mmCIF file of C-alpha atoms and ligand atoms in Angstrom:
data_model
loop_
_atom_site.group_PDB
_atom_site.id
_atom_site.type_symbol
_atom_site.label_atom_id
_atom_site.label_comp_id
_atom_site.label_asym_id
_atom_site.label_seq_id
_atom_site.Cartn_x
_atom_site.Cartn_y
_atom_site.Cartn_z
ATOM 1 C CA MET A 1 0.000 0.000 0.000
ATOM 2 C CA LYS A 2 2.985 2.343 0.747
ATOM 3 C CA ARG A 3 0.861 5.502 0.360
ATOM 4 C CA ALA A 4 -0.842 7.857 2.783
ATOM 5 C CA TRP A 5 -3.450 6.119 4.918
ATOM 6 C CA LYS A 6 -6.238 8.527 4.102
ATOM 7 C CA ASN A 7 -8.962 6.900 1.981
ATOM 8 C CA GLN A 8 -7.184 3.564 1.738
ATOM 9 C CA VAL A 9 -9.589 0.623 1.992
ATOM 10 C CA VAL A 10 -8.586 -2.382 4.095
ATOM 11 C CA VAL A 11 -10.525 -5.655 4.503
ATOM 12 C CA ILE A 12 -9.968 -7.393 7.859
ATOM 13 C CA THR A 13 -11.236 -10.876 8.722
ATOM 14 C CA GLY A 14 -11.622 -11.849 12.379
ATOM 15 C CA ALA A 15 -12.395 -8.237 13.304
ATOM 16 C CA SER A 16 -14.987 -8.966 16.016
ATOM 17 C CA SER A 17 -12.338 -9.266 18.771
ATOM 18 C CA GLY A 18 -8.647 -9.352 19.619
ATOM 19 C CA ILE A 19 -5.977 -8.554 17.036
ATOM 20 C CA GLY A 20 -8.479 -7.911 14.217
ATOM 21 C CA ARG A 21 -10.392 -5.420 16.335
ATOM 22 C CA ALA A 22 -7.180 -3.663 17.445
ATOM 23 C CA THR A 23 -5.989 -3.475 13.830
ATOM 24 C CA ALA A 24 -9.290 -2.043 12.573
ATOM 25 C CA LEU A 25 -9.201 0.669 15.241
ATOM 26 C CA ALA A 26 -5.557 1.506 14.515
ATOM 27 C CA LEU A 27 -6.346 1.820 10.785
ATOM 28 C CA ALA A 28 -9.433 3.955 11.398
ATOM 29 C CA LYS A 29 -7.407 6.306 13.611
ATOM 30 C CA LYS A 30 -4.974 6.739 10.687
ATOM 31 C CA GLY A 31 -7.843 7.608 8.299
ATOM 32 C CA ALA A 32 -8.249 4.310 6.414
ATOM 33 C CA HIS A 33 -11.709 2.932 5.591
ATOM 34 C CA VAL A 34 -12.281 -0.571 6.928
ATOM 35 C CA VAL A 35 -14.327 -3.592 5.860
ATOM 36 C CA LEU A 36 -15.008 -5.677 8.957
ATOM 37 C CA ALA A 37 -15.630 -9.432 8.710
ATOM 38 C CA ALA A 38 -16.282 -12.208 11.255
ATOM 39 C CA ARG A 39 -19.295 -14.345 12.161
ATOM 40 C CA ARG A 40 -20.635 -12.194 15.051
ATOM 41 C CA GLU A 41 -22.537 -9.213 13.705
ATOM 42 C CA GLU A 42 -23.155 -7.306 16.946
ATOM 43 C CA PRO A 43 -19.516 -6.759 17.959
ATOM 44 C CA LEU A 44 -18.745 -5.831 14.343
ATOM 45 C CA ASP A 45 -21.516 -3.205 14.415
ATOM 46 C CA ASP A 46 -20.120 -1.774 17.682
ATOM 47 C CA LEU A 47 -16.629 -1.697 16.180
ATOM 48 C CA ALA A 48 -17.917 -0.026 13.010
ATOM 49 C CA ARG A 49 -19.446 2.784 15.100
ATOM 50 C CA GLU A 50 -16.155 3.220 16.964
ATOM 51 C CA CYS A 51 -14.190 3.321 13.679
ATOM 52 C CA GLU A 52 -16.643 5.811 12.143
ATOM 53 C CA SER A 53 -16.146 8.112 15.142
ATOM 54 C CA HIS A 54 -12.656 8.691 13.676
ATOM 55 C CA GLY A 55 -14.195 10.050 10.461
ATOM 56 C CA VAL A 56 -13.794 6.986 8.220
ATOM 57 C CA ARG A 57 -16.309 4.619 6.618
ATOM 58 C CA ALA A 58 -16.708 1.140 8.082
ATOM 59 C CA LEU A 59 -18.593 -1.656 6.338
ATOM 60 C CA VAL A 60 -19.751 -4.732 8.259
ATOM 61 C CA VAL A 61 -20.008 -8.017 6.350
ATOM 62 C CA PRO A 62 -20.855 -11.031 8.548
ATOM 63 C CA THR A 63 -18.651 -13.800 7.148
ATOM 64 C CA ASP A 64 -17.699 -17.358 8.010
ATOM 65 C CA VAL A 65 -14.248 -17.714 6.417
ATOM 66 C CA SER A 66 -14.553 -21.513 6.323
ATOM 67 C CA ASP A 67 -17.297 -21.022 3.709
ATOM 68 C CA PRO A 68 -15.682 -20.023 0.373
ATOM 69 C CA ALA A 69 -18.960 -18.534 -0.925
ATOM 70 C CA ALA A 70 -19.103 -16.247 2.137
ATOM 71 C CA VAL A 71 -15.537 -15.032 1.512
ATOM 72 C CA ARG A 72 -16.359 -14.308 -2.134
ATOM 73 C CA HIS A 73 -19.436 -12.412 -0.925
ATOM 74 C CA LEU A 74 -17.187 -10.378 1.421
ATOM 75 C CA SER A 75 -14.996 -9.331 -1.502
ATOM 76 C CA ALA A 76 -18.050 -8.466 -3.638
ATOM 77 C CA GLU A 77 -19.567 -6.341 -0.851
ATOM 78 C CA ALA A 78 -16.287 -4.483 -0.301
ATOM 79 C CA LEU A 79 -16.069 -3.730 -4.028
ATOM 80 C CA ARG A 80 -19.734 -2.691 -4.204
ATOM 81 C CA ALA A 81 -19.219 -0.187 -1.373
ATOM 82 C CA PHE A 82 -15.761 1.166 -2.228
ATOM 83 C CA GLY A 83 -14.994 0.124 -5.824
ATOM 84 C CA HIS A 84 -11.617 -1.297 -4.790
ATOM 85 C CA PHE A 85 -9.571 -2.384 -1.770
ATOM 86 C CA ASP A 86 -5.905 -1.638 -1.143
ATOM 87 C CA ALA A 87 -5.187 -4.357 1.408
ATOM 88 C CA TRP A 88 -6.699 -7.592 2.711
ATOM 89 C CA ILE A 89 -5.805 -9.054 6.116
ATOM 90 C CA ASN A 90 -6.503 -12.773 6.661
ATOM 91 C CA ASN A 91 -6.598 -12.721 10.457
ATOM 92 C CA ALA A 92 -9.607 -14.921 11.434
ATOM 93 C CA GLY A 93 -8.526 -17.939 13.444
ATOM 94 C CA VAL A 94 -9.266 -20.295 16.320
ATOM 95 C CA TYR A 95 -6.893 -22.020 18.768
ATOM 96 C CA LEU A 96 -7.213 -25.722 19.520
ATOM 97 C CA MET A 97 -5.644 -27.606 22.417
ATOM 98 C CA GLY A 98 -5.659 -31.370 22.670
ATOM 99 C CA SER A 99 -3.239 -34.222 22.155
ATOM 100 C CA LEU A 100 -3.459 -36.032 18.836
ATOM 101 C CA GLU A 101 -5.535 -38.785 20.470
ATOM 102 C CA GLU A 102 -7.842 -36.382 22.335
ATOM 103 C CA THR A 103 -8.612 -34.182 19.327
ATOM 104 C CA PRO A 104 -11.732 -35.273 17.393
ATOM 105 C CA ASP A 105 -11.138 -35.638 13.668
ATOM 106 C CA ASP A 106 -13.933 -33.214 12.750
ATOM 107 C CA ALA A 107 -12.399 -30.561 15.047
ATOM 108 C CA PHE A 108 -8.960 -31.020 13.445
ATOM 109 C CA ARG A 109 -10.508 -30.637 9.997
ATOM 110 C CA GLN A 110 -12.652 -27.614 10.926
ATOM 111 C CA LEU A 111 -9.587 -25.879 12.362
ATOM 112 C CA MET A 112 -7.828 -26.328 9.016
ATOM 113 C CA GLU A 113 -10.951 -25.065 7.202
ATOM 114 C CA THR A 114 -10.944 -21.865 9.265
ATOM 115 C CA ASN A 115 -7.263 -21.105 9.837
ATOM 116 C CA PHE A 116 -5.804 -22.448 6.607
ATOM 117 C CA PHE A 117 -8.481 -22.775 3.910
ATOM 118 C CA GLY A 118 -10.083 -19.513 5.091
ATOM 119 C CA THR A 119 -6.713 -17.883 4.383
ATOM 120 C CA VAL A 120 -6.425 -19.662 1.030
ATOM 121 C CA THR A 121 -9.861 -18.421 -0.106
ATOM 122 C CA GLY A 122 -9.160 -14.911 1.220
ATOM 123 C CA THR A 123 -5.857 -14.899 -0.659
ATOM 124 C CA ARG A 124 -7.536 -16.058 -3.875
ATOM 125 C CA VAL A 125 -10.202 -13.343 -3.862
ATOM 126 C CA ALA A 126 -7.748 -10.622 -2.796
ATOM 127 C CA VAL A 127 -5.178 -11.554 -5.452
ATOM 128 C CA THR A 128 -7.892 -11.638 -8.149
ATOM 129 C CA GLN A 129 -8.804 -8.032 -7.322
ATOM 130 C CA PHE A 130 -5.170 -6.918 -6.857
ATOM 131 C CA ARG A 131 -4.380 -8.252 -10.356
ATOM 132 C CA ARG A 132 -7.175 -6.060 -11.769
ATOM 133 C CA GLN A 133 -5.833 -3.049 -9.866
ATOM 134 C CA GLY A 134 -2.165 -3.804 -10.601
ATOM 135 C CA GLN A 135 -1.359 -3.544 -6.896
ATOM 136 C CA GLY A 136 -2.380 -4.501 -3.381
ATOM 137 C CA THR A 137 -1.044 -5.793 -0.084
ATOM 138 C CA LEU A 138 -2.046 -9.085 1.482
ATOM 139 C CA VAL A 139 -1.315 -9.815 5.146
ATOM 140 C CA ASN A 140 -1.702 -13.383 6.398
ATOM 141 C CA VAL A 141 -1.620 -13.833 10.167
ATOM 142 C CA SER A 142 0.289 -16.964 11.111
ATOM 143 C CA SER A 143 1.851 -17.419 14.579
ATOM 144 C CA THR A 144 5.042 -18.330 16.413
ATOM 145 C CA PHE A 145 3.511 -21.771 15.837
ATOM 146 C CA GLY A 146 4.094 -21.200 12.130
ATOM 147 C CA ALA A 147 7.815 -21.447 12.937
ATOM 148 C CA VAL A 148 8.047 -23.794 15.926
ATOM 149 C CA ALA A 149 5.797 -26.326 17.677
ATOM 150 C CA ALA A 150 4.666 -27.400 21.141
ATOM 151 C CA PRO A 151 2.806 -30.482 22.387
ATOM 152 C CA CYS A 152 -1.022 -30.659 22.454
ATOM 153 C CA VAL A 153 -1.477 -28.071 19.685
ATOM 154 C CA SER A 154 -0.736 -30.199 16.610
ATOM 155 C CA ALA A 155 -3.830 -29.052 14.661
ATOM 156 C CA TYR A 156 -3.127 -25.366 15.332
ATOM 157 C CA VAL A 157 0.598 -25.785 14.604
ATOM 158 C CA ALA A 158 -0.232 -27.572 11.330
ATOM 159 C CA SER A 159 -2.637 -24.789 10.318
ATOM 160 C CA LYS A 160 -0.147 -21.986 11.071
ATOM 161 C CA HIS A 161 2.813 -23.748 9.410
ATOM 162 C CA ALA A 162 0.496 -24.222 6.419
ATOM 163 C CA VAL A 163 -0.386 -20.506 6.359
ATOM 164 C CA ARG A 164 3.286 -19.561 6.489
ATOM 165 C CA GLY A 165 4.412 -21.990 3.768
ATOM 166 C CA PHE A 166 1.442 -21.166 1.536
ATOM 167 C CA SER A 167 2.142 -17.436 1.853
ATOM 168 C CA SER A 168 5.833 -17.891 1.022
ATOM 169 C CA SER A 169 4.969 -19.830 -2.128
ATOM 170 C CA VAL A 170 2.343 -17.300 -3.307
ATOM 171 C CA ARG A 171 4.747 -14.424 -2.520
ATOM 172 C CA GLN A 172 7.280 -15.960 -4.915
ATOM 173 C CA GLU A 173 4.629 -16.357 -7.634
ATOM 174 C CA LEU A 174 3.702 -12.679 -7.324
ATOM 175 C CA LEU A 175 7.197 -11.168 -7.262
ATOM 176 C CA ASN A 176 7.416 -7.945 -9.311
ATOM 177 C CA THR A 177 3.662 -7.762 -9.917
ATOM 178 C CA GLY A 178 2.972 -4.881 -7.530
ATOM 179 C CA ILE A 179 1.255 -7.331 -5.154
ATOM 180 C CA ASP A 180 2.899 -7.837 -1.770
ATOM 181 C CA VAL A 181 2.308 -10.863 0.455
ATOM 182 C CA CYS A 182 3.319 -10.430 4.102
ATOM 183 C CA THR A 183 3.153 -13.013 6.879
ATOM 184 C CA VAL A 184 2.863 -11.895 10.497
ATOM 185 C CA LEU A 185 3.903 -14.322 13.242
ATOM 186 C CA PRO A 186 2.784 -13.101 16.686
ATOM 187 C CA ALA A 187 3.985 -14.528 20.001
ATOM 188 C CA ALA A 188 1.393 -15.103 22.783
ATOM 189 C CA ILE A 189 -1.035 -12.182 22.720
ATOM 190 C CA ASP A 190 -3.565 -11.040 25.310
ATOM 191 C CA THR A 191 -6.821 -11.483 23.367
ATOM 192 C CA PRO A 192 -10.090 -13.439 23.816
ATOM 193 C CA LEU A 193 -8.496 -16.253 21.721
ATOM 194 C CA TRP A 194 -8.010 -18.240 24.929
ATOM 195 C CA GLN A 195 -11.697 -18.006 25.909
ATOM 196 C CA HIS A 196 -12.611 -19.074 22.355
ATOM 197 C CA THR A 197 -10.203 -22.034 22.355
ATOM 198 C CA ALA A 198 -11.424 -25.497 21.375
ATOM 199 C CA ASN A 199 -10.012 -27.467 24.284
ATOM 200 C CA TYR A 200 -10.052 -31.266 24.578
ATOM 201 C CA THR A 201 -7.334 -31.600 27.253
ATOM 202 C CA GLY A 202 -9.607 -31.623 30.310
ATOM 203 C CA TRP A 203 -7.723 -28.641 31.786
ATOM 204 C CA ARG A 204 -8.319 -24.907 31.518
ATOM 205 C CA VAL A 205 -5.637 -23.194 29.416
ATOM 206 C CA ARG A 206 -4.036 -19.757 29.473
ATOM 207 C CA PRO A 207 -1.399 -18.128 27.267
ATOM 208 C CA VAL A 208 2.263 -18.862 27.977
ATOM 209 C CA GLU A 209 4.250 -15.888 29.268
ATOM 210 C CA PRO A 210 5.470 -13.459 28.158
ATOM 211 C CA ILE A 211 2.182 -12.124 26.786
ATOM 212 C CA TYR A 212 2.090 -9.095 24.483
ATOM 213 C CA THR A 213 -0.721 -6.677 23.689
ATOM 214 C CA PRO A 214 -2.922 -6.957 20.571
ATOM 215 C CA GLU A 215 -2.074 -3.319 19.866
ATOM 216 C CA ARG A 216 1.544 -4.390 19.397
ATOM 217 C CA VAL A 217 0.472 -6.813 16.640
ATOM 218 C CA ALA A 218 -1.755 -4.113 15.122
ATOM 219 C CA ARG A 219 1.250 -1.759 14.943
ATOM 220 C CA ALA A 220 3.293 -4.480 13.220
ATOM 221 C CA ILE A 221 0.483 -5.068 10.700
ATOM 222 C CA LEU A 222 0.255 -1.338 9.963
ATOM 223 C CA ARG A 223 4.033 -1.236 9.476
ATOM 224 C CA VAL A 224 3.951 -4.015 6.864
ATOM 225 C CA LEU A 225 1.033 -2.337 5.115
ATOM 226 C CA ARG A 226 3.183 0.780 4.727
ATOM 227 C CA GLU A 227 6.496 -0.992 4.099
ATOM 228 C CA PRO A 228 5.745 -4.558 2.991
ATOM 229 C CA ARG A 229 8.115 -7.235 4.278
ATOM 230 C CA PRO A 230 7.931 -10.978 3.649
ATOM 231 C CA GLU A 231 7.699 -12.010 7.300
ATOM 232 C CA VAL A 232 7.495 -10.225 10.622
ATOM 233 C CA ILE A 233 7.748 -11.910 13.996
ATOM 234 C CA VAL A 234 5.950 -9.942 16.721
ATOM 235 C CA GLY A 235 7.357 -10.222 20.253
ATOM 236 C CA PRO A 236 10.977 -10.866 21.249
ATOM 237 C CA ALA A 237 9.980 -14.189 22.864
ATOM 238 C CA ALA A 238 8.868 -15.510 19.469
ATOM 239 C CA ARG A 239 12.175 -14.417 17.920
ATOM 240 C CA GLY A 240 14.025 -16.149 20.773
ATOM 241 C CA PHE A 241 12.028 -19.366 20.302
ATOM 242 C CA ALA A 242 12.594 -19.383 16.528
ATOM 243 C CA ALA A 243 16.349 -18.798 16.993
ATOM 244 C CA MET A 244 16.636 -21.486 19.645
ATOM 245 C CA HIS A 245 14.691 -23.980 17.524
ATOM 246 C CA GLY A 246 16.930 -23.301 14.517
ATOM 247 C CA LEU A 247 20.141 -23.840 16.465
ATOM 248 C CA MET A 248 19.166 -26.532 18.976
ATOM 249 C CA PRO A 249 15.979 -28.290 17.826
ATOM 250 C CA ARG A 250 16.137 -31.166 20.337
ATOM 251 C CA THR A 251 16.833 -28.908 23.298
ATOM 252 C CA PHE A 252 14.062 -26.624 22.117
ATOM 253 C CA GLU A 253 11.517 -29.449 21.926
ATOM 254 C CA ARG A 254 12.342 -30.646 25.457
ATOM 255 C CA THR A 255 12.119 -27.077 26.769
ATOM 256 C CA MET A 256 8.788 -26.415 25.027
ATOM 257 C CA ARG A 257 7.316 -29.608 26.426
ATOM 258 C CA GLY A 258 8.253 -28.465 29.936
ATOM 259 C CA VAL A 259 7.057 -24.896 29.396
ATOM 260 C CA THR A 260 3.710 -26.113 27.963
ATOM 261 C CA HIS A 261 2.958 -28.412 30.868
ATOM 262 C CA ALA A 262 4.082 -25.871 33.476
ATOM 263 C CA GLN A 263 2.513 -22.738 31.991
ATOM 264 C CA HIS A 264 -0.137 -23.458 29.370
ATOM 265 C CA PHE A 265 -2.444 -25.507 31.605
ATOM 266 C CA GLU A 266 -4.083 -24.070 34.691
ATOM 267 C CA LYS A 267 -4.650 -26.458 37.563
ATOM 268 C CA VAL A 268 -8.416 -26.231 36.986
ATOM 269 C CA ARG A 269 -10.432 -29.043 35.381
ATOM 270 C CA GLN A 270 -12.569 -28.142 32.356
ATOM 271 C CA SER A 271 -14.955 -30.287 30.334
ATOM 272 C CA PRO A 272 -13.996 -30.723 26.686
ATOM 273 C CA THR A 273 -15.321 -27.886 24.516
ATOM 274 C CA SER A 274 -15.213 -26.980 20.845
ATOM 275 C CA GLY A 275 -15.068 -23.302 21.871
ATOM 276 C CA SER A 276 -15.797 -21.047 18.900
ATOM 277 C CA LEU A 277 -14.618 -23.585 16.337
ATOM 278 C CA PHE A 278 -17.984 -24.604 14.867
ATOM 279 C CA ARG A 279 -20.105 -21.714 16.150
ATOM 280 C CA PRO A 280 -19.144 -18.259 17.443
ATOM 281 C CA MET A 281 -19.331 -17.618 21.196
ATOM 282 C CA ALA A 282 -21.080 -14.665 22.820
ATOM 283 C CA GLU A 283 -18.113 -14.146 25.188
ATOM 284 C CA GLY A 284 -14.934 -12.344 24.268
ATOM 285 C CA THR A 285 -15.760 -9.346 22.105
ATOM 286 C CA GLY A 286 -13.070 -7.011 23.409
ATOM 287 C CA THR A 287 -9.594 -6.317 22.158
ATOM 288 C CA SER A 288 -7.887 -7.673 25.272
ATOM 289 C CA GLY A 289 -8.504 -11.024 26.931
ATOM 290 C CA GLY A 290 -7.525 -9.724 30.377
ATOM 291 C CA TYR A 291 -4.508 -12.007 30.820
ATOM 292 C CA ARG A 292 -1.810 -9.391 31.153
ATOM 293 C CA ALA A 293 -1.413 -8.579 34.835
ATOM 294 C CA ALA A 294 0.845 -5.614 34.176
ATOM 295 C CA GLY A 295 2.435 -5.601 37.610
ATOM 296 C CA LYS A 296 3.737 -9.151 37.289
ATOM 297 C CA GLN A 297 4.907 -9.012 33.669
ATOM 298 C CA TRP A 298 8.504 -8.138 34.398
ATOM 299 C CA LEU A 299 8.805 -10.837 37.068
ATOM 300 C CA ARG A 300 7.266 -13.531 34.844
ATOM 301 C CA ARG A 301 9.509 -12.582 31.930
ATOM 302 C CA LEU A 302 12.563 -12.678 34.156
ATOM 303 C CA LEU A 303 11.634 -16.108 35.528
ATOM 304 C CA LEU A 304 10.962 -17.531 32.055
ATOM 305 C CA ALA A 305 14.165 -16.001 30.682
ATOM 306 C CA GLY A 306 16.132 -17.545 33.544
ATOM 307 C CA GLY A 307 14.464 -20.924 32.974
ATOM 308 C CA VAL A 308 15.226 -20.981 29.252
ATOM 309 C CA ALA A 309 18.815 -19.867 29.788
ATOM 310 C CA ALA A 310 19.333 -22.538 32.465
ATOM 311 C CA ALA A 311 17.824 -25.231 30.226
ATOM 312 C CA ALA A 312 20.029 -24.212 27.294
ATOM 313 C CA VAL A 313 23.174 -24.175 29.412
ATOM 314 C CA SER A 314 22.479 -27.431 31.267
ATOM 315 C CA LEU A 315 21.468 -29.401 28.173
ATOM 316 C CA ARG A 316 24.334 -28.150 25.977
ATOM 317 C CA GLY A 317 27.088 -27.249 28.384
ATOM 318 C CA GLY A 318 29.377 -25.949 25.572
ATOM 319 C CA GLY A 319 30.166 -22.309 24.771
ATOM 320 C CA ALA A 320 27.712 -22.073 21.854
ATOM 321 C CA GLY A 321 24.851 -23.357 24.039
ATOM 322 C CA ARG A 322 25.697 -20.891 26.766
ATOM 323 C CA ARG A 323 25.913 -17.959 24.373
ATOM 324 C CA LEU A 324 22.586 -18.903 22.783
ATOM 325 C CA GLY A 325 20.971 -19.312 26.204
ATOM 326 C CA VAL A 326 22.068 -15.836 27.165
ATOM 327 C CA ARG A 327 20.789 -14.403 23.855
ATOM 328 C CA VAL A 328 17.402 -16.126 24.224
ATOM 329 C CA ALA A 329 17.134 -15.060 27.852
ATOM 330 C CA HIS A 330 17.952 -11.491 26.881
ATOM 331 C CA ALA A 331 15.258 -11.539 24.148
ATOM 332 C CA LEU A 332 12.650 -12.969 26.512
ATOM 333 C CA ALA A 333 13.389 -10.486 29.239
ATOM 334 C CA ARG A 334 12.985 -7.436 26.988
HETATM 335 N N1 LIG B 1 -3.708 -14.468 20.692
HETATM 336 C C1 LIG B 1 -2.554 -15.030 20.380
HETATM 337 O O1 LIG B 1 -1.748 -15.375 21.266
HETATM 338 C C2 LIG B 1 -2.165 -15.266 18.948
HETATM 339 C C3 LIG B 1 -0.832 -15.603 18.700
HETATM 340 C C4 LIG B 1 -0.465 -15.858 17.381
HETATM 341 C C5 LIG B 1 -1.390 -15.782 16.360
HETATM 342 N N2 LIG B 1 -2.692 -15.456 16.655
HETATM 343 C C6 LIG B 1 -3.638 -15.407 15.549
HETATM 344 O O2 LIG B 1 -4.221 -14.134 15.493
HETATM 345 C C7 LIG B 1 -5.498 -14.213 14.854
HETATM 346 C C8 LIG B 1 -6.525 -13.454 15.663
HETATM 347 O O3 LIG B 1 -6.700 -14.114 16.910
HETATM 348 P P1 LIG B 1 -6.958 -13.331 18.272
HETATM 349 O O4 LIG B 1 -5.851 -13.646 19.179
HETATM 350 O O5 LIG B 1 -7.302 -11.927 18.008
HETATM 351 O O6 LIG B 1 -8.216 -14.164 18.845
HETATM 352 P P2 LIG B 1 -9.782 -13.807 18.921
HETATM 353 O O7 LIG B 1 -9.996 -12.613 19.756
HETATM 354 O O8 LIG B 1 -10.464 -15.071 19.309
HETATM 355 O O9 LIG B 1 -10.135 -13.416 17.431
HETATM 356 C C9 LIG B 1 -10.360 -14.371 16.448
HETATM 357 C C10 LIG B 1 -11.225 -13.745 15.394
HETATM 358 O O10 LIG B 1 -11.452 -14.704 14.358
HETATM 359 C C11 LIG B 1 -12.842 -14.771 14.106
HETATM 360 N N3 LIG B 1 -13.212 -16.089 13.614
HETATM 361 C C12 LIG B 1 -13.057 -17.301 14.183
HETATM 362 N N4 LIG B 1 -13.565 -18.250 13.406
HETATM 363 C C13 LIG B 1 -14.068 -17.630 12.312
HETATM 364 C C14 LIG B 1 -14.733 -18.070 11.148
HETATM 365 N N5 LIG B 1 -14.995 -19.366 10.913
HETATM 366 N N6 LIG B 1 -15.102 -17.145 10.227
HETATM 367 C C15 LIG B 1 -14.849 -15.838 10.430
HETATM 368 N N7 LIG B 1 -14.225 -15.352 11.503
HETATM 369 C C16 LIG B 1 -13.842 -16.255 12.435
HETATM 370 C C17 LIG B 1 -13.510 -14.456 15.427
HETATM 371 O O11 LIG B 1 -14.806 -13.909 15.246
HETATM 372 P P3 LIG B 1 -16.207 -14.704 15.266
HETATM 373 O O12 LIG B 1 -16.138 -15.716 16.364
HETATM 374 O O13 LIG B 1 -17.171 -13.587 15.494
HETATM 375 O O14 LIG B 1 -16.344 -15.325 13.921
HETATM 376 C C18 LIG B 1 -12.589 -13.342 15.926
HETATM 377 O O15 LIG B 1 -12.963 -12.113 15.357
HETATM 378 C C19 LIG B 1 -5.795 -15.708 14.726
HETATM 379 O O16 LIG B 1 -5.499 -16.126 13.410
HETATM 380 C C20 LIG B 1 -4.824 -16.344 15.700
HETATM 381 O O17 LIG B 1 -4.507 -17.669 15.346
HETATM 382 C C21 LIG B 1 -3.103 -15.183 17.920
#
């Protein structure tokens, strides 16, 4: 997009809460018009009013991204209202926790329909229009789990690795066409994602520290809209994890297993739930999920940084392991 924000038109899927909502508000404050998509109409209407209070136009199009016809309808509505769109953000997604054996097959498949095939259909319709216009910017939201993995999230990890690989391939196809494809990989973010999670583990889950704000991801998305880049990792912890995985994959996997069991599960039983996977939930319409207890952030980061550094040093006593441990710890503590 690389031009002034004023009068740019941006389509955002998954705008009814969390990162999508934060991004829509950030764009509206800059003067861009927004097309807001998700399944829940009421929170989208509220968001549209908030965006319009900044002097821009906001169009609400209730959309289930796992339905290709609905995504095509979203594109058609955006074009009917504005005549074009400058950027399209494939952000809609659901988290799923459960071991391979706990996760029902239909849940695994629906997660891929939403997180991956929703992105594929969104990319298809956006690229079709960008070709007509001779330009456009596509942003696909992946995750740290598009670069690394943890236990009990195999469906989500598969979907986010798929988004990342798919985007890289399409980016190469579209080189020098005026169409940019950017992938954003956020670390753990404080959004309602965790309330919406499909969870078959039997335990309540919470995000793994350190947790960053959705506004931080929104700022990163706005930056790639202005200055497109192939991939952006949001949150130093995610950069630390990706670096550690690249250099010491076995150590990383052992560490992640420990971190997941110690931090991702709360010690509270919960009946299996499909969360918002098949149907949207009334809960969780805000930008934040309420997980960031600001006062304890620095302490949690310090403890996690110390834990990762200790694990790296003890499992690979050599100089390289120690240096990496210190680098990862430094990144996590920032
Ligand atoms: N929070 C994190 O830690 C984190 C980290 C890395 C990546 N991400 C990614 O960031 C994106 C946004 O998540 P979030 O954290 O902002 O969580 P969120 O608050 O739960 O937002 C998810 C959004 O996706 C929409 N959505 C879900 N299923 C949909 C469907 N079938 N069709 C259309 N919209 C659908 C939801 O709206 P409706 O329910 O109204 O449809 C909601 O607007 C996701 O792709 C997620 O995987 C999040």
